[in-house]
CSV table of C-alpha atoms in Angstrom, one decimal:
chain,number,residue,atom,x,y,z
C,251,MET,CA,43.1,280.6,87.3
C,252,GLU,CA,44.0,283.8,85.5
C,253,THR,CA,41.4,286.3,84.4
C,254,ALA,CA,41.2,290.0,83.7
C,255,LEU,CA,40.5,290.5,87.4
C,256,THR,CA,43.6,288.7,88.6
C,257,ARG,CA,45.8,290.5,86.1
C,258,LEU,CA,44.3,293.8,87.0
C,259,THR,CA,44.7,293.5,90.8
C,260,GLY,CA,47.5,291.0,91.2
C,261,VAL,CA,45.5,288.5,93.3
C,262,ARG,CA,45.9,284.7,92.7
C,263,HIS,CA,42.2,283.8,92.3
C,264,PRO,CA,39.3,285.6,90.7
C,265,LEU,CA,37.4,286.0,94.0
C,266,VAL,CA,36.5,289.2,95.9
C,267,GLN,CA,35.6,289.4,99.6
C,268,THR,CA,33.3,292.4,99.6
C,269,GLY,CA,33.4,295.4,101.9
C,270,MET,CA,30.8,294.8,104.6
C,271,GLY,CA,30.4,297.4,107.3
C,272,TRP,CA,31.4,296.2,110.8
C,273,VAL,CA,32.4,292.8,109.2
C,274,ALA,CA,35.2,293.4,106.7
C,275,GLY,CA,37.8,294.5,109.2
C,276,PRO,CA,41.6,293.9,109.2
C,277,ARG,CA,41.4,290.3,110.3
C,278,LEU,CA,39.0,289.1,107.7
C,279,VAL,CA,40.5,291.2,104.9
C,280,SER,CA,44.1,290.0,105.6
C,281,ALA,CA,42.9,286.4,105.8
C,282,ALA,CA,41.1,286.7,102.5
C,283,ALA,CA,44.1,288.3,100.9
C,284,GLU,CA,46.5,285.7,102.3
C,285,ALA,CA,44.2,283.0,100.8
C,286,GLY,CA,44.6,284.6,97.3
C,287,ALA,CA,41.3,286.5,97.1
C,288,LEU,CA,40.9,290.3,96.9
C,289,GLY,CA,40.0,291.4,100.4
C,290,ILE,CA,38.1,294.7,100.7
C,291,LEU,CA,38.2,296.7,103.9
C,292,ALA,CA,34.9,298.4,104.7
C,293,SER,CA,35.6,302.1,105.8
C,294,ALA,CA,32.1,303.7,105.9
C,295,THR,CA,31.7,302.9,109.6
C,296,MET,CA,35.2,304.0,110.5
C,297,THR,CA,36.6,307.4,111.4
C,298,THR,CA,39.5,308.5,109.2
C,299,ASP,CA,41.9,307.8,112.0
C,300,ARG,CA,40.5,304.3,112.4
C,301,LEU,CA,40.7,303.8,108.7
C,302,LEU,CA,44.4,304.7,108.7
C,303,ARG,CA,45.1,302.3,111.6
C,304,ALA,CA,43.0,299.5,109.9
C,305,VAL,CA,44.9,299.9,106.6
C,306,ARG,CA,48.2,299.7,108.4
C,307,GLU,CA,47.1,296.6,110.4
C,308,VAL,CA,46.2,294.8,107.2
C,309,LYS,CA,49.6,295.7,105.7
C,310,SER,CA,51.2,294.3,108.9
C,311,ARG,CA,49.4,291.0,108.4
C,312,THR,CA,49.9,290.4,104.7
C,313,ASP,CA,51.9,291.5,101.7
C,314,GLU,CA,49.2,290.5,99.3
C,315,PRO,CA,47.1,293.1,97.4
C,316,PHE,CA,43.9,294.4,99.1
C,317,GLY,CA,41.4,297.2,98.7
C,318,VAL,CA,39.3,299.7,100.6
C,319,ASN,CA,35.6,300.4,100.1
C,320,LEU,CA,34.7,304.1,100.2
C,321,ARG,CA,31.5,306.1,100.2
C,322,ALA,CA,31.8,308.5,97.2
C,323,ASP,CA,29.2,310.8,98.7
C,324,ALA,CA,30.8,311.1,102.2
C,325,SER,CA,31.8,314.6,103.2
C,326,ASP,CA,35.3,313.5,103.9
C,327,ALA,CA,35.7,311.3,100.8
C,328,ARG,CA,38.8,313.1,99.6
C,329,GLU,CA,40.6,312.7,102.9
C,330,ARG,CA,39.9,308.9,102.7
C,331,VAL,CA,41.1,308.8,99.2
C,332,ARG,CA,44.3,310.4,100.3
C,333,ILE,CA,44.8,307.7,102.9
C,334,VAL,CA,44.3,305.0,100.2
C,335,ILE,CA,46.9,306.7,98.0
C,336,ASP,CA,49.4,307.5,100.6
C,337,GLU,CA,49.3,304.0,102.1
C,338,GLY,CA,49.8,302.3,98.7
C,339,VAL,CA,46.4,300.4,98.8
C,340,LYS,CA,46.0,298.5,95.5
C,341,VAL,CA,42.2,298.9,95.0
C,342,ALA,CA,39.5,301.5,95.8
C,343,SER,CA,36.0,300.2,95.6
C,344,PHE,CA,32.9,302.3,95.9
C,345,ALA,CA,29.3,301.6,97.0
C,346,LEU,CA,28.1,304.6,95.0
C,347,ALA,CA,29.5,305.9,91.7
C,348,PRO,CA,32.5,308.1,92.3
C,349,SER,CA,32.9,311.3,90.4
C,350,ARG,CA,35.0,311.6,87.3
C,351,ASP,CA,37.6,313.7,89.3
C,352,LEU,CA,37.8,311.2,92.1
C,353,ILE,CA,38.4,308.3,89.6
C,354,ALA,CA,41.1,310.4,87.9
C,355,GLU,CA,42.9,311.2,91.2
C,356,LEU,CA,43.0,307.6,92.2
C,357,LYS,CA,44.1,306.3,88.8
C,358,ASP,CA,46.8,308.9,88.5
C,359,ALA,CA,48.2,307.5,91.8
C,360,GLY,CA,48.1,304.0,90.4
C,361,VAL,CA,45.1,302.8,92.4
C,362,VAL,CA,42.7,300.4,90.7
C,363,VAL,CA,39.1,301.8,90.8
C,364,ILE,CA,36.2,299.3,91.0
C,365,PRO,CA,32.8,300.9,91.7
C,366,SER,CA,29.8,298.6,92.6
C,367,ILE,CA,26.8,299.2,90.5
C,368,GLY,CA,23.2,297.8,90.2
C,369,ALA,CA,22.2,298.9,86.8
C,370,ARG,CA,23.6,298.9,83.2
C,371,ARG,CA,23.5,302.6,82.9
C,372,HIS,CA,25.6,303.1,86.0
C,373,ALA,CA,28.2,300.7,84.6
C,374,GLU,CA,28.3,302.6,81.3
C,375,LYS,CA,28.7,305.9,83.2
C,376,VAL,CA,31.6,304.9,85.4
C,377,ALA,CA,33.3,303.0,82.5
C,378,ALA,CA,33.2,306.2,80.4
C,379,TRP,CA,34.7,308.1,83.4
C,380,GLY,CA,37.7,305.7,83.5
C,381,ALA,CA,36.8,303.1,86.1
C,382,ASP,CA,39.1,300.0,85.7
C,383,ALA,CA,36.4,297.5,86.4
C,384,VAL,CA,32.9,297.2,87.9
C,385,MET,CA,31.3,295.0,90.4
C,386,VAL,CA,27.7,294.1,89.4
C,387,GLN,CA,25.4,293.2,92.3
C,388,GLY,CA,22.1,291.5,91.5
C,389,GLY,CA,19.0,291.5,93.6
C,390,GLU,CA,20.1,288.3,95.5
C,391,GLY,CA,22.9,290.2,97.2
C,392,GLY,CA,22.9,291.3,100.8
C,393,GLY,CA,22.6,294.9,102.1
C,394,HIS,CA,21.2,297.6,99.9
C,395,THR,CA,20.2,295.9,96.7
C,396,GLY,CA,18.1,296.2,93.5
C,397,GLU,CA,15.3,294.3,91.9
C,398,VAL,CA,17.1,292.7,88.9
C,399,ALA,CA,18.5,289.2,89.4
C,400,THR,CA,22.2,288.7,88.8
C,401,THR,CA,21.6,286.3,85.9
C,402,VAL,CA,19.8,289.1,84.1
C,403,LEU,CA,21.9,292.1,85.2
C,404,LEU,CA,25.3,290.4,84.6
C,405,PRO,CA,25.0,289.7,80.9
C,406,GLN,CA,23.5,293.1,80.4
C,407,VAL,CA,26.5,294.8,81.9
C,408,VAL,CA,29.1,292.5,80.3
C,409,ASP,CA,27.6,293.3,76.9
C,410,ALA,CA,27.5,297.1,77.6
C,411,VAL,CA,31.1,297.8,78.8
C,412,ASP,CA,34.6,296.8,77.7
C,413,ILE,CA,36.2,296.7,81.2
C,414,PRO,CA,36.3,293.7,83.5
C,415,VAL,CA,33.0,292.9,85.3
C,416,ILE,CA,32.9,291.2,88.7
C,417,ALA,CA,29.6,289.4,89.5
C,418,ALA,CA,28.1,289.6,93.0
C,419,GLY,CA,24.8,288.5,94.5
C,420,GLY,CA,24.1,284.8,94.9
C,421,PHE,CA,27.6,283.3,94.9
C,422,CYS,CA,29.1,281.0,97.4
C,423,ASP,CA,31.0,278.2,95.6
C,424,GLY,CA,33.0,277.1,92.6
C,425,ARG,CA,29.9,276.3,90.5
C,426,GLY,CA,28.9,279.9,90.8
C,427,LEU,CA,32.3,281.1,89.8
C,428,VAL,CA,32.2,279.0,86.6
C,429,ALA,CA,28.6,280.2,85.9
C,430,ALA,CA,29.8,283.9,86.2
C,431,LEU,CA,32.7,283.2,84.0
C,432,ALA,CA,30.4,281.7,81.4
C,433,TYR,CA,28.3,284.9,81.4
C,434,GLY,CA,31.5,286.8,80.7
C,435,ALA,CA,32.5,288.0,84.2
C,436,ALA,CA,36.1,288.2,85.3
C,437,GLY,CA,35.4,286.9,88.8
C,438,ILE,CA,32.9,286.9,91.6
C,439,GLY,CA,32.4,288.9,94.8
C,440,MET,CA,31.1,287.1,97.9
C,441,GLY,CA,29.9,288.9,101.1
C,442,THR,CA,27.8,286.5,103.1
C,443,ARG,CA,30.0,283.5,102.3
C,444,PHE,CA,33.1,285.4,103.7
C,445,LEU,CA,31.1,286.6,106.7
C,446,LEU,CA,30.4,283.0,107.5
C,447,THR,CA,34.0,282.0,108.0
C,448,SER,CA,36.1,281.3,111.1
C,449,ASP,CA,38.2,284.4,110.2
C,450,SER,CA,35.1,286.7,110.5
C,451,THR,CA,34.8,288.6,113.7
C,452,VAL,CA,31.0,288.4,113.7
C,453,PRO,CA,29.9,286.7,117.0
C,454,ASP,CA,29.4,283.0,116.8
C,455,ALA,CA,25.8,283.2,118.0
C,456,VAL,CA,25.0,285.5,115.1
C,457,LYS,CA,26.7,283.2,112.6
C,458,ALA,CA,24.6,280.4,114.0
C,459,GLU,CA,21.4,282.4,113.0
C,460,TYR,CA,22.7,282.8,109.5
C,461,LEU,CA,23.5,279.1,109.2
C,462,ALA,CA,20.0,278.2,110.5
C,463,ALA,CA,18.3,280.5,108.0
C,464,GLY,CA,16.5,279.1,104.9
C,465,VAL,CA,16.4,280.8,101.6
C,466,LYS,CA,12.9,282.2,102.3
C,467,GLU,CA,14.0,283.7,105.6
C,468,VAL,CA,16.2,286.2,103.8
C,469,THR,CA,13.9,289.2,103.0
C,470,VAL,CA,14.0,292.7,101.5
C,471,THR,CA,12.7,295.5,103.6
C,472,THR,CA,12.6,299.3,103.3
C,473,ALA,CA,11.8,299.8,107.0
C,474,VAL,CA,15.4,300.5,108.1
C,475,ASP,CA,16.3,303.6,106.0
C,476,GLY,CA,13.7,303.8,103.2
C,477,LEU,CA,15.9,301.9,100.7
C,478,PRO,CA,15.5,298.2,99.7
C,479,HIS,CA,17.7,296.3,102.1
C,480,ARG,CA,18.2,292.5,102.0
C,481,MET,CA,18.5,290.9,105.5
C,482,LEU,CA,17.5,288.0,107.6
C,483,ARG,CA,13.9,288.1,108.7
C,484,SER,CA,13.7,288.6,112.5
C,485,ASP,CA,11.3,289.9,115.2
C,486,LEU,CA,13.1,293.3,115.0
C,487,VAL,CA,12.5,293.6,111.3
C,488,ASP,CA,8.9,292.7,111.8
C,489,SER,CA,8.6,295.4,114.5
C,490,LEU,CA,10.3,298.0,112.3
C,491,GLU,CA,7.9,297.3,109.6
C,492,ARG,CA,4.9,297.7,112.0
C,493,ALA,CA,6.2,300.9,113.7
C,494,GLY,CA,4.5,304.1,113.0
C,495,ARG,CA,6.4,307.1,111.7
C,496,THR,CA,6.7,308.9,115.1
C,497,ARG,CA,8.0,305.8,116.9
C,498,ALA,CA,10.4,305.0,114.1
C,499,LEU,CA,11.7,308.6,114.1
C,500,ALA,CA,12.3,308.5,117.8
C,501,GLN,CA,14.1,305.2,117.7
C,502,ALA,CA,16.3,306.2,114.8
C,503,VAL,CA,17.2,309.6,116.3
C,504,ARG,CA,18.5,307.7,119.3
C,505,ARG,CA,20.6,305.4,117.1
C,506,ALA,CA,21.8,308.3,115.0
C,507,ALA,CA,23.1,309.9,118.3
C,508,GLY,CA,25.0,306.7,119.0
C,509,PHE,CA,26.5,306.7,115.6
C,510,LYS,CA,27.5,310.3,116.0
C,511,LYS,CA,29.4,309.5,119.1
C,512,ILE,CA,31.2,306.5,117.5
C,513,SER,CA,32.0,308.2,114.2
C,514,GLY,CA,32.9,311.6,115.5
C,515,LEU,CA,30.7,313.2,112.8
C,516,THR,CA,28.7,316.3,113.6
C,517,TRP,CA,25.0,316.5,113.2
C,518,THR,CA,25.6,318.9,110.2
C,519,THR,CA,27.8,316.3,108.5
C,520,MET,CA,25.4,313.5,109.1
C,521,VAL,CA,22.5,315.5,107.7
C,522,ARG,CA,24.6,316.4,104.7
C,523,ASP,CA,25.4,312.8,104.1
C,524,GLY,CA,21.7,312.0,104.4
C,525,LEU,CA,20.9,314.6,101.8
C,526,ALA,CA,23.4,313.0,99.5
C,527,MET,CA,21.7,309.6,100.1
C,528,LYS,CA,18.3,311.3,99.3
C,529,GLN,CA,19.5,312.6,95.9
C,530,GLY,CA,17.6,310.8,93.2
C,531,ARG,CA,15.6,308.7,95.7
C,532,ASP,CA,12.1,309.1,97.0
C,533,LEU,CA,13.0,309.5,100.7
C,534,SER,CA,11.2,311.5,103.3
C,535,TRP,CA,13.0,314.2,105.3
C,536,SER,CA,12.8,312.0,108.4
C,537,GLN,CA,14.7,309.3,106.5
C,538,VAL,CA,17.3,311.8,105.6
C,539,LEU,CA,17.8,312.6,109.3
C,540,LEU,CA,18.0,308.8,109.9
C,541,ALA,CA,20.9,308.1,107.6
C,542,ALA,CA,22.8,306.7,110.6
C,543,ASN,CA,20.0,304.2,111.4
C,544,THR,CA,21.4,301.4,109.4
C,545,PRO,CA,25.0,301.5,110.7
C,546,MET,CA,23.8,301.3,114.3
C,547,LEU,CA,21.4,298.5,113.7
C,548,LEU,CA,24.1,296.5,111.9
C,549,LYS,CA,26.6,297.2,114.7
C,550,ALA,CA,24.2,295.8,117.3
C,551,SER,CA,24.2,292.4,115.6
C,552,MET,CA,27.6,292.2,113.8
C,553,VAL,CA,29.7,293.6,116.7
C,554,ASP,CA,27.6,293.4,119.9
C,555,GLY,CA,25.8,290.1,119.0
C,556,ARG,CA,22.4,291.6,119.9
C,557,THR,CA,20.2,290.3,117.1
C,558,ASP,CA,17.2,291.4,119.2
C,559,LEU,CA,18.4,295.0,118.8
C,560,GLY,CA,20.0,294.8,115.4
C,561,VAL,CA,19.6,293.6,111.8
C,562,MET,CA,21.6,291.1,109.9
C,563,ALA,CA,22.3,292.0,106.3
C,564,SER,CA,22.4,288.9,104.2
C,565,GLY,CA,22.4,287.6,100.6
C,566,GLN,CA,19.8,285.0,99.7
C,567,VAL,CA,22.8,282.6,99.5
C,568,ALA,CA,22.8,282.3,103.3
C,569,GLY,CA,20.1,279.6,102.8
C,570,LEU,CA,22.7,277.4,101.1
C,571,ILE,CA,25.6,277.8,103.5
C,572,GLU,CA,26.1,275.2,106.2
C,573,ASP,CA,29.6,275.6,107.6
C,574,LEU,CA,32.3,278.0,108.8
C,575,PRO,CA,35.6,277.3,107.0
C,576,SER,CA,38.6,279.5,107.3
C,577,CYS,CA,39.2,281.9,104.4
C,578,ALA,CA,42.1,279.7,103.2
C,579,GLN,CA,39.8,276.6,103.3
C,580,LEU,CA,37.0,278.5,101.6
C,581,VAL,CA,39.1,279.8,98.7
C,582,ALA,CA,40.8,276.4,98.2
C,583,ARG,CA,37.4,274.7,98.1
C,584,VAL,CA,35.9,277.2,95.7
C,585,MET,CA,38.8,277.0,93.3
C,586,ALA,CA,38.8,273.1,93.5
C,587,GLU,CA,35.0,273.1,92.7
C,588,ALA,CA,35.5,275.5,89.8
C,589,ASN,CA,38.3,273.3,88.3
C,590,GLU,CA,36.2,270.2,88.7
C,591,THR,CA,33.3,271.8,87.0
C,592,LEU,CA,35.4,273.0,84.1
C,593,GLU,CA,36.8,269.5,83.8
C,594,ARG,CA,33.3,268.1,83.5
C,595,PHE,CA,32.5,270.6,80.7
C,596,GLN,CA,35.7,269.6,78.9
C,597,ALA,CA,34.7,265.9,79.2
C,598,LEU,CA,31.3,266.8,77.6
C,599,ARG,CA,33.1,268.6,74.7
C,600,THR,CA,35.3,265.6,73.9
C,601,LEU,CA,32.6,262.9,74.0
C,602,PRO,CA,32.6,261.1,70.6
C,603,THR,CA,29.6,261.7,68.4
C,604,ALA,CA,27.2,258.9,67.6
C,605,GLY,CA,27.3,257.0,64.3
């Protein structure tokens, strides 16, 4: 299936495995790329040295195109951009809108720039600055998310910009791909669905909790870092929501110290990144200090398997997922379902009229 997304990035299928912190590492990204999707390596939880090693590991596993997800507001963003350029990575995606200069630097080096956005005005801004495509995440999506459903946000953005639009939030199968294409998207991004594959390094016990979850057990909370965050409902989420400010501050400072040790960042850098996160948002100063709260809570579950100590970011679509295929099996299934759906539509079109 050829779309504006496949032509832009060189992948075989209009599917994107999104960049999930602690989840989208070299093994998952290379498996998704080999299957014909666009695999996106998550770099926000990596040091620059680790990012360089991860990029090279993906390149050693596959010759297919892949991308790296970057934090535009990180203090070392330009160093990370330089790694992407020097290593010949095909795509740079961003969780927050990159600056005009950052987009230009990447494009001048031949890198495809795809920011993720959650509002029409953000899409219009990055399109005017030269972004090659945008990924639109509706409120159904996992992790930090907005309030507008994909079915409302997607057509808004498609009508507002003249660059390819990738739909994310609520997708897990071929029917969803066809629905997104009908809205005018060039493809779909899937996070939770790729997390729940046999190629994902998330511990099996954690995957089992995702598979057991119903749609109503995927909730949105602001208790982690002050921003709306979609995740599985758990005892820990309940306790975070009940915790007073003093207790929450003490817990998060401890986690921030752990993230400092893992990431190699200084306290000054972490506070600076927290200030960048605060910009334009109604966050308290304690939440600024706790910018590292989320990465450590995610690591506890996604890496260490301690769901009693960590959170599980999840799209609502987790309630529809029941198995753990490989990336190759998943991509083949999605594309087969999409083609079957399109064939059904074609049959409807060619039915003879009465009379």
